mmCIF file of C-alpha atoms in Angstrom:
data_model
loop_
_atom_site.group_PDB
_atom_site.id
_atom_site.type_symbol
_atom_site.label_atom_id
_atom_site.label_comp_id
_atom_site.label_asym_id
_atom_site.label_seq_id
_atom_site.Cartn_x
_atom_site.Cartn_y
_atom_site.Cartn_z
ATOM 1 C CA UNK A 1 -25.301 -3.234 -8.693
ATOM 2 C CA UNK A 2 -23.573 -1.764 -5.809
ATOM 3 C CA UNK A 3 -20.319 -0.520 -5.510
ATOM 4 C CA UNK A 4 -17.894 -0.363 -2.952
ATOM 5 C CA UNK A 5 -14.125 0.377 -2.166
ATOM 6 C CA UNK A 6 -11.946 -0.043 1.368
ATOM 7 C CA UNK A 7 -13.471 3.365 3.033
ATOM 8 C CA UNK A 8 -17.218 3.195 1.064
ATOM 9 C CA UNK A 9 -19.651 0.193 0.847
ATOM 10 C CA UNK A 10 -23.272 0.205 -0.743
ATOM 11 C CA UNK A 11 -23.058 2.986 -3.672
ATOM 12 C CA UNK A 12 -25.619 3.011 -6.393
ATOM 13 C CA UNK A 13 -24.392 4.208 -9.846
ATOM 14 C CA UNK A 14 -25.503 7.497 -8.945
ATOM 15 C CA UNK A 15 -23.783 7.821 -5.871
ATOM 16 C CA UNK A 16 -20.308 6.715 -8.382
ATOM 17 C CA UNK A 17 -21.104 9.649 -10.462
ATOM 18 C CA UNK A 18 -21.403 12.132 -7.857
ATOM 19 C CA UNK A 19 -18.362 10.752 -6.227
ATOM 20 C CA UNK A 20 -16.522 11.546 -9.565
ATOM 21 C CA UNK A 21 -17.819 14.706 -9.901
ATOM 22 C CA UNK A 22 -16.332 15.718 -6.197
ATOM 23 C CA UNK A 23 -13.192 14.188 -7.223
ATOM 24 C CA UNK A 24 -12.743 16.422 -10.658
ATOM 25 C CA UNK A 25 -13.726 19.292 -8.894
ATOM 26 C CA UNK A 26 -11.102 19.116 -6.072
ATOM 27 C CA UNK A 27 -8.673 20.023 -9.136
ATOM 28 C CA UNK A 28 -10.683 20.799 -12.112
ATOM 29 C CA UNK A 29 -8.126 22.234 -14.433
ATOM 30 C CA UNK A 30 -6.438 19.056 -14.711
ATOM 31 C CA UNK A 31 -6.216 15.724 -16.889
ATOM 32 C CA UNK A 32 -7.943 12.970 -16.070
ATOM 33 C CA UNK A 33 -8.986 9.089 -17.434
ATOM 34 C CA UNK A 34 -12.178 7.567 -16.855
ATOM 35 C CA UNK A 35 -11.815 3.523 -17.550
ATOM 36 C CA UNK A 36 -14.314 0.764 -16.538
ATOM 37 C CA UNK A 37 -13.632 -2.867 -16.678
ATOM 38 C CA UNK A 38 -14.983 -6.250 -15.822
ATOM 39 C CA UNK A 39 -13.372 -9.748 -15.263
ATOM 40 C CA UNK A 40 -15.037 -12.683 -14.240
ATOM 41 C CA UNK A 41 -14.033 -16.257 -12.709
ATOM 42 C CA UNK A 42 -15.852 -19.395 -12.421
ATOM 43 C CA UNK A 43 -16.430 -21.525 -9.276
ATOM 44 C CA UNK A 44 -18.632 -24.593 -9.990
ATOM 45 C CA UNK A 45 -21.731 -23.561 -10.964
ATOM 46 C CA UNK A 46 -21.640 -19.634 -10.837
ATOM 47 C CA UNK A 47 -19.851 -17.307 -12.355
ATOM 48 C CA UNK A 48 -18.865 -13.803 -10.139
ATOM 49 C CA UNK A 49 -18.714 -10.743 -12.848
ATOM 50 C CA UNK A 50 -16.450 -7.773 -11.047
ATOM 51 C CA UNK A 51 -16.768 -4.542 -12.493
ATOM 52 C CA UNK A 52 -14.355 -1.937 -11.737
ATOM 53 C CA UNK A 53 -14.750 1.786 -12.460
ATOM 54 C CA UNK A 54 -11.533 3.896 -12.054
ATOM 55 C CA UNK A 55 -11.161 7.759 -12.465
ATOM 56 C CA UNK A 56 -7.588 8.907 -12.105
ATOM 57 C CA UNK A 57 -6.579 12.250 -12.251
ATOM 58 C CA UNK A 58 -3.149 12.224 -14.315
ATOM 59 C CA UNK A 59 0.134 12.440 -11.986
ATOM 60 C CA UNK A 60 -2.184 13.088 -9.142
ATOM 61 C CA UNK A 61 -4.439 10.068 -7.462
ATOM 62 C CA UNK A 62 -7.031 8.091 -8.303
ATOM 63 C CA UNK A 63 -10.557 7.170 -6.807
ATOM 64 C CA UNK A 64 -11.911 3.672 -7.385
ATOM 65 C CA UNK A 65 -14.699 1.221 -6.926
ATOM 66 C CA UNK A 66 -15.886 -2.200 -7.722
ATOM 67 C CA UNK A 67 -19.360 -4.234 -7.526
ATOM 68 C CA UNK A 68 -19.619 -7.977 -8.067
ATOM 69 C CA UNK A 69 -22.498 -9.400 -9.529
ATOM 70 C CA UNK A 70 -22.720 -13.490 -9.375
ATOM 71 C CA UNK A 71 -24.781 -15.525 -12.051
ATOM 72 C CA UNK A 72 -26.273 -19.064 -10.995
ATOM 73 C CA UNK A 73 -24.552 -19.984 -14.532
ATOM 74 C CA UNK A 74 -21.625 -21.153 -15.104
ATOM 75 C CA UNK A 75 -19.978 -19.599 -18.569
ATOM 76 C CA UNK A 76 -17.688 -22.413 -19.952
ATOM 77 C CA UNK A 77 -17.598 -20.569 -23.711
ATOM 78 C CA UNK A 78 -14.777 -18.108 -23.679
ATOM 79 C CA UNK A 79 -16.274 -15.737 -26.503
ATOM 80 C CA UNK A 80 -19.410 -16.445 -24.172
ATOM 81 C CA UNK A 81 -17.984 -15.158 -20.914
ATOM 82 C CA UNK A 82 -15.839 -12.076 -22.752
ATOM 83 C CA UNK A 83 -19.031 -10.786 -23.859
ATOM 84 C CA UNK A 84 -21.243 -10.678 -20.865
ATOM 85 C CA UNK A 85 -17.907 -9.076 -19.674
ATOM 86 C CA UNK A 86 -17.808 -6.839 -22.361
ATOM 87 C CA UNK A 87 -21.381 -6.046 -22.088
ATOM 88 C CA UNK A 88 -21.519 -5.573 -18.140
ATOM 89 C CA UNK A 89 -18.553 -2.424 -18.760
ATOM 90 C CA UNK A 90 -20.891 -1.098 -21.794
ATOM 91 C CA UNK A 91 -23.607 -0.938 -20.161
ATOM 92 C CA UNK A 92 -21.593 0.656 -17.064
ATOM 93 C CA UNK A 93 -20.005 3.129 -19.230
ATOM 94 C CA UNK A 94 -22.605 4.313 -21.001
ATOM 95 C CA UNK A 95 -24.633 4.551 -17.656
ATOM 96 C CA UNK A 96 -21.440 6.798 -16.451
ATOM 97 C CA UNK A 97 -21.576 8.802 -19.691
ATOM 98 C CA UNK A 98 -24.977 9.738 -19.274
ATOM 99 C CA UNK A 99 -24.648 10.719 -15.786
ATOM 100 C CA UNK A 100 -21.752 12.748 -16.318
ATOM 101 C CA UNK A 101 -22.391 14.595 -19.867
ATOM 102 C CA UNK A 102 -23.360 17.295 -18.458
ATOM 103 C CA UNK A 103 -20.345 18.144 -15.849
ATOM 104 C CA UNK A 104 -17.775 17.308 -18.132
ATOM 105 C CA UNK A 105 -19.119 19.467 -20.312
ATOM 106 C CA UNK A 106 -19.173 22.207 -17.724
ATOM 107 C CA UNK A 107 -15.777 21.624 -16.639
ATOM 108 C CA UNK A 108 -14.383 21.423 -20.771
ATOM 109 C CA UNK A 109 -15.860 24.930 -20.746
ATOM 110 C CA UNK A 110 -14.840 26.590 -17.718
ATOM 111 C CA UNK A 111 -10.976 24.858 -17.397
ATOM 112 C CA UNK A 112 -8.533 25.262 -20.229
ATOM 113 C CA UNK A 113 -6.825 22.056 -19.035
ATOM 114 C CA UNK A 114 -9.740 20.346 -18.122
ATOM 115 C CA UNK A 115 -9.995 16.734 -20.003
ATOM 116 C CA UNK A 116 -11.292 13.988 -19.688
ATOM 117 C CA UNK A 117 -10.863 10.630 -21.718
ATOM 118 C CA UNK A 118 -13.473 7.839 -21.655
ATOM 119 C CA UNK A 119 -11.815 4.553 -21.534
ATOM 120 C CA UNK A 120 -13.158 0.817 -21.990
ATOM 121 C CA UNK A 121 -10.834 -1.903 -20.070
ATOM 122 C CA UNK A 122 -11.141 -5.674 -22.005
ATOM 123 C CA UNK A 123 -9.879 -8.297 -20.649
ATOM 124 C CA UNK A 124 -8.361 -9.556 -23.623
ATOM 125 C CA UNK A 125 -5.472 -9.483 -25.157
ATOM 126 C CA UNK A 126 -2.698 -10.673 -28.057
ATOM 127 C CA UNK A 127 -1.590 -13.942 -26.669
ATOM 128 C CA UNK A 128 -3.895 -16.657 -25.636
ATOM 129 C CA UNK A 129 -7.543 -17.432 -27.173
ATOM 130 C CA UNK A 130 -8.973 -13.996 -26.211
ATOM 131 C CA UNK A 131 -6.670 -12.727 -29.356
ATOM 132 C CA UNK A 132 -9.270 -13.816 -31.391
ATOM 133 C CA UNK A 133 -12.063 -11.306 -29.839
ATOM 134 C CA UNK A 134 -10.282 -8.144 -30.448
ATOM 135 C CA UNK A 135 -11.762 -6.780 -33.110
ATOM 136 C CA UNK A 136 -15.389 -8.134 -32.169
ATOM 137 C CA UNK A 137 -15.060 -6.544 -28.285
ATOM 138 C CA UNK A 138 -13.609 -3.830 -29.690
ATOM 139 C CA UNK A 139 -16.195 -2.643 -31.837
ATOM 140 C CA UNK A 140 -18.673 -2.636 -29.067
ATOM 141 C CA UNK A 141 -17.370 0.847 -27.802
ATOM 142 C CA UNK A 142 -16.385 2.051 -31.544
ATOM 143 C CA UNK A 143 -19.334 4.094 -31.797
ATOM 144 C CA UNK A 144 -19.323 5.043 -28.312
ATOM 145 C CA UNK A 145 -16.664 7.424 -28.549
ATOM 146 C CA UNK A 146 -14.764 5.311 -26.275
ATOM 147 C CA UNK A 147 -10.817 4.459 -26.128
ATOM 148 C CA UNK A 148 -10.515 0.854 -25.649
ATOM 149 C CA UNK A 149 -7.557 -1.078 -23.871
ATOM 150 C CA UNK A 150 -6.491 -4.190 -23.918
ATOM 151 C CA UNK A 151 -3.736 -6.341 -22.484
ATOM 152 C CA UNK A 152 -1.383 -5.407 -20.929
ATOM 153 C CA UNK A 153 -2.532 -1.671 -20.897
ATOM 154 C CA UNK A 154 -6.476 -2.838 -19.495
ATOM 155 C CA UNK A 155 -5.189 -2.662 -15.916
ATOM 156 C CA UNK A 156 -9.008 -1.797 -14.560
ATOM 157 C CA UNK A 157 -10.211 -5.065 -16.081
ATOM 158 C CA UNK A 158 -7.164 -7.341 -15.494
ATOM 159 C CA UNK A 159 -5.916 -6.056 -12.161
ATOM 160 C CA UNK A 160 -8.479 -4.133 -10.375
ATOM 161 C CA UNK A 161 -11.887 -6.117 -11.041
ATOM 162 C CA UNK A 162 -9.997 -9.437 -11.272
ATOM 163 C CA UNK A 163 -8.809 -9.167 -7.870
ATOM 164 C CA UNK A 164 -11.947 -8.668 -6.950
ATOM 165 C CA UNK A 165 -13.441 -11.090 -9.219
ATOM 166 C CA UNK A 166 -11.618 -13.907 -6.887
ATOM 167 C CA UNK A 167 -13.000 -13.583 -3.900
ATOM 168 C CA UNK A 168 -16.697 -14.458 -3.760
ATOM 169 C CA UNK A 169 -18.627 -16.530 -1.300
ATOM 170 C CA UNK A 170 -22.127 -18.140 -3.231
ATOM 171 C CA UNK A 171 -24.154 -17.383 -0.598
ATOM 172 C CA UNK A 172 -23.405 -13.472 -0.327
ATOM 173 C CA UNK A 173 -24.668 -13.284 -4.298
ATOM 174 C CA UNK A 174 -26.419 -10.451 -5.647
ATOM 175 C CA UNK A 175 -29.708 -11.738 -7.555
ATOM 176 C CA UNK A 176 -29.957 -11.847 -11.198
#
């Protein structure tokens, strides 16, 4: 996947993580949320996933990105298509927590105030048909150590990514 947001275009996970790394330590001593979260829509037969990974540094700015990914499927099951949505921020997340152990570990032990919370963004939430997923999305990031949001509160997924999520042309599709 690459990522991209209105000043950078073409970033590889790693290039994400290093990007969130220079943004902690502009103001390391500080509070800050790291949430990831996919939406999807369908257009005929495809499906464009957007994935958007948001660190925010509390009271102070934020630094965002966003890939798309389209499938030549399209996902007419709703616990179907919350899954692969689900799965696409897991697998993002734990990519990000891998990457990152190891300076947020540094920075816990160098900064007093230093803290950072992991956060999983689900587009689901308790009106609607996605109630019925809660518990089951949910407990994909249980063991994870991971906050999970939902509706209204998953902004990343249900703003951010499904903005982007929108706009996608079939013939500018990433292959799967």
């Amino acid at each position: 996947m690459k990522f991209f947001n209105s000043t950078q275009k073409n970033m590889d996970i790693e290039t994400v993580a290093k990007m969130i790394r220079n943004f902690i330590a502009q103001n390391p001593n500080q509070r800050y949320r790291l949430a990831v979260g996919t939406d999807s829509q369908v257009r005929g037969n495809y499906t464009c996933f957007a994935t958007g990974i948001h660190i925010h540094r509390i009271g102070q700015g934020a630094w965002c990105c966003v890939a798309k990914k389209v499938e030549n499927r399209r996902y007419t099951n709703l616990r179907e298509k919350i899954s692969r949505e689900t799965v696409i921020t897991y697998e993002i997340l734990s990519i990000l927590h891998d990457l990152l152990f190891d300076t947020l570990c540094e920075f816990t032990e160098n900064y007093k105030n230093f803290d950072c919370k992991m956060e999983a963004h689900i587009d689901i939430g308790t009106k609607g048909e996605t109630r019925k997923l809660i518990r089951e999305m949910i407990g994909y990031f249980e063991g994870m150590g991971v906050d999970t949001k939902i509706k209204p509160d998953a902004f990343v997924a249900s703003s951010y990514a499904n903005r982007c999520s929108k706009n996608f042309k079939v013939e500018h599709r990433e292959a799967v």
